[in-house]
PDB file of C-alpha atoms in Angstrom:
ATOM      1  CA  UNK A 830     119.096  68.315  94.939  1.00 54.00           C
ATOM      2  CA  UNK A 831     117.935  70.443  91.961  1.00 55.00           C
ATOM      3  CA  UNK A 832     115.111  69.392  89.637  1.00 60.00           C
ATOM      4  CA  UNK A 833     116.676  70.792  86.459  1.00 70.00           C
ATOM      5  CA  UNK A 834     120.184  72.258  86.247  1.00 85.00           C
ATOM      6  CA  UNK A 835     119.298  74.762  83.495  1.00 89.00           C
ATOM      7  CA  UNK A 836     117.079  77.789  84.059  1.00 91.00           C
ATOM      8  CA  UNK A 837     116.508  81.243  82.550  1.00 91.00           C
ATOM      9  CA  UNK A 838     116.595  84.415  84.666  1.00 91.00           C
ATOM     10  CA  UNK A 839     113.224  84.751  86.402  1.00 90.00           C
ATOM     11  CA  UNK A 840     112.645  80.991  86.108  1.00 91.00           C
ATOM     12  CA  UNK A 841     111.943  78.550  88.922  1.00 91.00           C
ATOM     13  CA  UNK A 842     113.987  75.610  90.210  1.00 90.00           C
ATOM     14  CA  UNK A 843     112.902  72.727  92.436  1.00 90.00           C
ATOM     15  CA  UNK A 844     115.362  72.335  95.314  1.00 91.00           C
ATOM     16  CA  UNK A 845     115.610  69.484  97.816  1.00 91.00           C
ATOM     17  CA  UNK A 846     118.104  68.410 100.449  1.00 91.00           C
ATOM     18  CA  UNK A 847     118.570  65.910 103.271  1.00 92.00           C
ATOM     19  CA  UNK A 848     120.849  65.488 106.272  1.00 93.00           C
ATOM     20  CA  UNK A 849     119.956  68.685 108.084  1.00 95.00           C
ATOM     21  CA  UNK A 850     118.869  68.829 111.729  1.00 94.00           C
ATOM     22  CA  UNK A 851     115.117  68.316 112.215  1.00 95.00           C
ATOM     23  CA  UNK A 852     113.394  71.726 112.294  1.00 95.00           C
ATOM     24  CA  UNK A 853     116.598  73.546 111.293  1.00 96.00           C
ATOM     25  CA  UNK A 854     116.392  76.734 109.226  1.00 96.00           C
ATOM     26  CA  UNK A 855     118.227  76.278 105.930  1.00 95.00           C
ATOM     27  CA  UNK A 856     119.366  79.135 103.699  1.00 95.00           C
ATOM     28  CA  UNK A 857     119.125  78.602  99.930  1.00 94.00           C
ATOM     29  CA  UNK A 858     121.533  80.850  98.046  1.00 95.00           C
ATOM     30  CA  UNK A 859     122.532  81.459  94.441  1.00 95.00           C
ATOM     31  CA  UNK A 860     126.299  81.788  94.219  1.00 93.00           C
ATOM     32  CA  UNK A 861     128.663  83.567  92.068  1.00 85.00           C
ATOM     33  CA  UNK A 862     127.702  86.699  93.924  1.00 85.00           C
ATOM     34  CA  UNK A 863     125.701  85.237  96.850  1.00 92.00           C
ATOM     35  CA  UNK A 864     121.988  86.041  96.750  1.00 93.00           C
ATOM     36  CA  UNK A 865     119.599  84.515  99.293  1.00 94.00           C
ATOM     37  CA  UNK A 866     116.732  82.904  97.403  1.00 94.00           C
ATOM     38  CA  UNK A 867     114.865  81.415 100.356  1.00 93.00           C
ATOM     39  CA  UNK A 868     114.966  80.451 104.033  1.00 94.00           C
ATOM     40  CA  UNK A 869     113.316  77.080 104.611  1.00 94.00           C
ATOM     41  CA  UNK A 870     112.762  74.789 107.576  1.00 95.00           C
ATOM     42  CA  UNK A 871     113.871  71.151 107.424  1.00 94.00           C
ATOM     43  CA  UNK A 872     111.152  68.635 108.285  1.00 95.00           C
ATOM     44  CA  UNK A 873     111.270  66.080 111.136  1.00 95.00           C
ATOM     45  CA  UNK A 874     113.652  63.874 109.113  1.00 95.00           C
ATOM     46  CA  UNK A 875     116.005  66.776 108.251  1.00 94.00           C
ATOM     47  CA  UNK A 876     114.807  66.980 104.648  1.00 93.00           C
ATOM     48  CA  UNK A 877     113.449  69.921 102.687  1.00 93.00           C
ATOM     49  CA  UNK A 878     111.762  70.530  99.335  1.00 91.00           C
ATOM     50  CA  UNK A 879     110.933  73.873  97.782  1.00 87.00           C
ATOM     51  CA  UNK A 880     110.777  75.864  94.590  1.00 91.00           C
ATOM     52  CA  UNK A 881     112.961  78.961  94.287  1.00 93.00           C
ATOM     53  CA  UNK A 882     113.002  81.695  91.661  1.00 93.00           C
ATOM     54  CA  UNK A 883     116.237  82.805  90.019  1.00 92.00           C
ATOM     55  CA  UNK A 884     116.333  86.645  90.063  1.00 92.00           C
ATOM     56  CA  UNK A 885     115.491  88.238  86.722  1.00 89.00           C
ATOM     57  CA  UNK A 886     118.766  90.198  86.614  1.00 88.00           C
ATOM     58  CA  UNK A 887     121.011  87.124  87.020  1.00 91.00           C
ATOM     59  CA  UNK A 888     123.827  87.040  84.470  1.00 91.00           C
ATOM     60  CA  UNK A 889     123.782  84.017  82.159  1.00 92.00           C
ATOM     61  CA  UNK A 890     126.464  81.414  82.855  1.00 92.00           C
ATOM     62  CA  UNK A 891     127.525  78.899  85.480  1.00 94.00           C
ATOM     63  CA  UNK A 892     126.348  79.403  89.061  1.00 94.00           C
ATOM     64  CA  UNK A 893     125.776  77.256  92.162  1.00 94.00           C
ATOM     65  CA  UNK A 894     122.798  76.658  94.420  1.00 93.00           C
ATOM     66  CA  UNK A 895     124.078  76.353  98.014  1.00 94.00           C
ATOM     67  CA  UNK A 896     122.045  75.036 100.961  1.00 94.00           C
ATOM     68  CA  UNK A 897     123.396  75.961 104.412  1.00 95.00           C
ATOM     69  CA  UNK A 898     121.996  74.736 107.730  1.00 95.00           C
ATOM     70  CA  UNK A 899     121.976  77.739 110.051  1.00 95.00           C
ATOM     71  CA  UNK A 900     122.506  75.607 113.194  1.00 94.00           C
ATOM     72  CA  UNK A 901     124.535  72.643 111.920  1.00 94.00           C
ATOM     73  CA  UNK A 902     126.505  74.706 109.351  1.00 94.00           C
ATOM     74  CA  UNK A 903     126.100  71.709 107.027  1.00 94.00           C
ATOM     75  CA  UNK A 904     126.302  72.750 103.385  1.00 93.00           C
ATOM     76  CA  UNK A 905     125.408  71.179 100.088  1.00 91.00           C
ATOM     77  CA  UNK A 906     125.811  72.686  96.639  1.00 91.00           C
ATOM     78  CA  UNK A 907     125.217  71.873  93.012  1.00 90.00           C
ATOM     79  CA  UNK A 908     126.111  73.678  89.808  1.00 91.00           C
ATOM     80  CA  UNK A 909     123.455  75.176  87.577  1.00 93.00           C
ATOM     81  CA  UNK A 910     123.514  77.022  84.265  1.00 93.00           C
ATOM     82  CA  UNK A 911     121.543  80.242  83.879  1.00 92.00           C
ATOM     83  CA  UNK A 912     120.644  80.623  80.216  1.00 91.00           C
ATOM     84  CA  UNK A 913     120.037  83.718  78.123  1.00 87.00           C
ATOM     85  CA  UNK A 914     116.586  85.267  78.667  1.00 77.00           C
ATOM     86  CA  UNK A 915     113.942  84.160  76.174  1.00 67.00           C
ATOM     87  CA  UNK A 916     113.688  86.278  73.019  1.00 64.00           C
ATOM     88  CA  UNK A 917     111.477  89.292  73.728  1.00 58.00           C
ATOM     89  CA  UNK A 918     111.673  88.761  77.495  1.00 51.00           C
ATOM     90  CA  UNK A 919     114.216  91.543  77.970  1.00 51.00           C
ATOM     91  CA  UNK A 920     112.663  94.189  75.765  1.00 54.00           C
ATOM     92  CA  UNK A 921     112.840  97.900  76.404  1.00 55.00           C
ATOM     93  CA  UNK A 922     110.244  99.237  78.809  1.00 58.00           C
ATOM     94  CA  UNK A 923     107.229 101.043  77.399  1.00 58.00           C
ATOM     95  CA  UNK A 924     107.589 104.777  77.924  1.00 60.00           C
ATOM     96  CA  UNK A 925     104.187 105.874  76.705  1.00 58.00           C
ATOM     97  CA  UNK A 926     100.796 104.591  75.703  1.00 62.00           C
ATOM     98  CA  UNK A 927      99.649 103.926  72.166  1.00 63.00           C
ATOM     99  CA  UNK A 928      97.221 106.548  70.914  1.00 60.00           C
ATOM    100  CA  UNK A 929      93.672 105.297  70.493  1.00 73.00           C
ATOM    101  CA  UNK A 930      92.396 105.310  66.909  1.00 75.00           C
ATOM    102  CA  UNK A 931      89.573 107.733  67.756  1.00 80.00           C
ATOM    103  CA  UNK A 932      92.087 110.260  69.086  1.00 75.00           C
ATOM    104  CA  UNK A 933      94.132 110.012  65.883  1.00 77.00           C
ATOM    105  CA  UNK A 934      91.007 110.417  63.720  1.00 82.00           C
ATOM    106  CA  UNK A 935      89.916 113.448  65.774  1.00 82.00           C
ATOM    107  CA  UNK A 936      93.371 115.012  65.311  1.00 83.00           C
ATOM    108  CA  UNK A 937      93.158 114.426  61.545  1.00 85.00           C
ATOM    109  CA  UNK A 938      89.684 115.998  61.347  1.00 87.00           C
ATOM    110  CA  UNK A 939      90.834 119.056  63.340  1.00 88.00           C
ATOM    111  CA  UNK A 940      93.907 119.461  61.099  1.00 89.00           C
ATOM    112  CA  UNK A 941      91.766 119.217  57.958  1.00 89.00           C
ATOM    113  CA  UNK A 942      89.276 121.722  59.393  1.00 87.00           C
ATOM    114  CA  UNK A 943      92.123 124.143  60.188  1.00 86.00           C
ATOM    115  CA  UNK A 944      93.460 123.772  56.636  1.00 87.00           C
ATOM    116  CA  UNK A 945      90.007 124.564  55.185  1.00 86.00           C
ATOM    117  CA  UNK A 946      89.721 127.729  57.330  1.00 87.00           C
ATOM    118  CA  UNK A 947      93.179 128.920  56.244  1.00 88.00           C
ATOM    119  CA  UNK A 948      92.397 128.228  52.573  1.00 87.00           C
ATOM    120  CA  UNK A 949      89.094 130.149  52.814  1.00 86.00           C
ATOM    121  CA  UNK A 950      90.889 133.072  54.435  1.00 85.00           C
ATOM    122  CA  UNK A 951      93.571 133.144  51.724  1.00 83.00           C
ATOM    123  CA  UNK A 952      90.948 132.955  48.935  1.00 84.00           C
ATOM    124  CA  UNK A 953      88.858 135.702  50.566  1.00 83.00           C
ATOM    125  CA  UNK A 954      91.931 137.949  50.798  1.00 82.00           C
ATOM    126  CA  UNK A 955      92.734 137.374  47.096  1.00 80.00           C
ATOM    127  CA  UNK A 956      89.197 138.358  46.048  1.00 78.00           C
ATOM    128  CA  UNK A 957      89.393 141.509  48.178  1.00 73.00           C
ATOM    129  CA  UNK A 958      92.583 142.689  46.518  1.00 67.00           C
TER     130      UNK A 958
END
């Protein structure tokens, strides 16, 4: 029923099932706390195949994928394991942009120019007194 029983949050799983009514709508849910991942339609033989995405915020641990026929009420489920997100995948969001090098150089030049003006003013005042 599931292509691989281990997946990281935000990852995809291949899901398949048989024994549903031909043309029946089938809900695919992730359980611990039920989350609908997809609504699919069974083919003429009552089978279905699809790829679903595990929500990015899913807690790591054991969960179940549950298929439910909306007309027949037939259900099928299988256990899966949601792993820890990949290293670096859950980093803090960027809250600002990096300053371009030219902007930093311009700021340095302006600061140096301001320092030169202040130094000239101080030296001019010393000569005057």
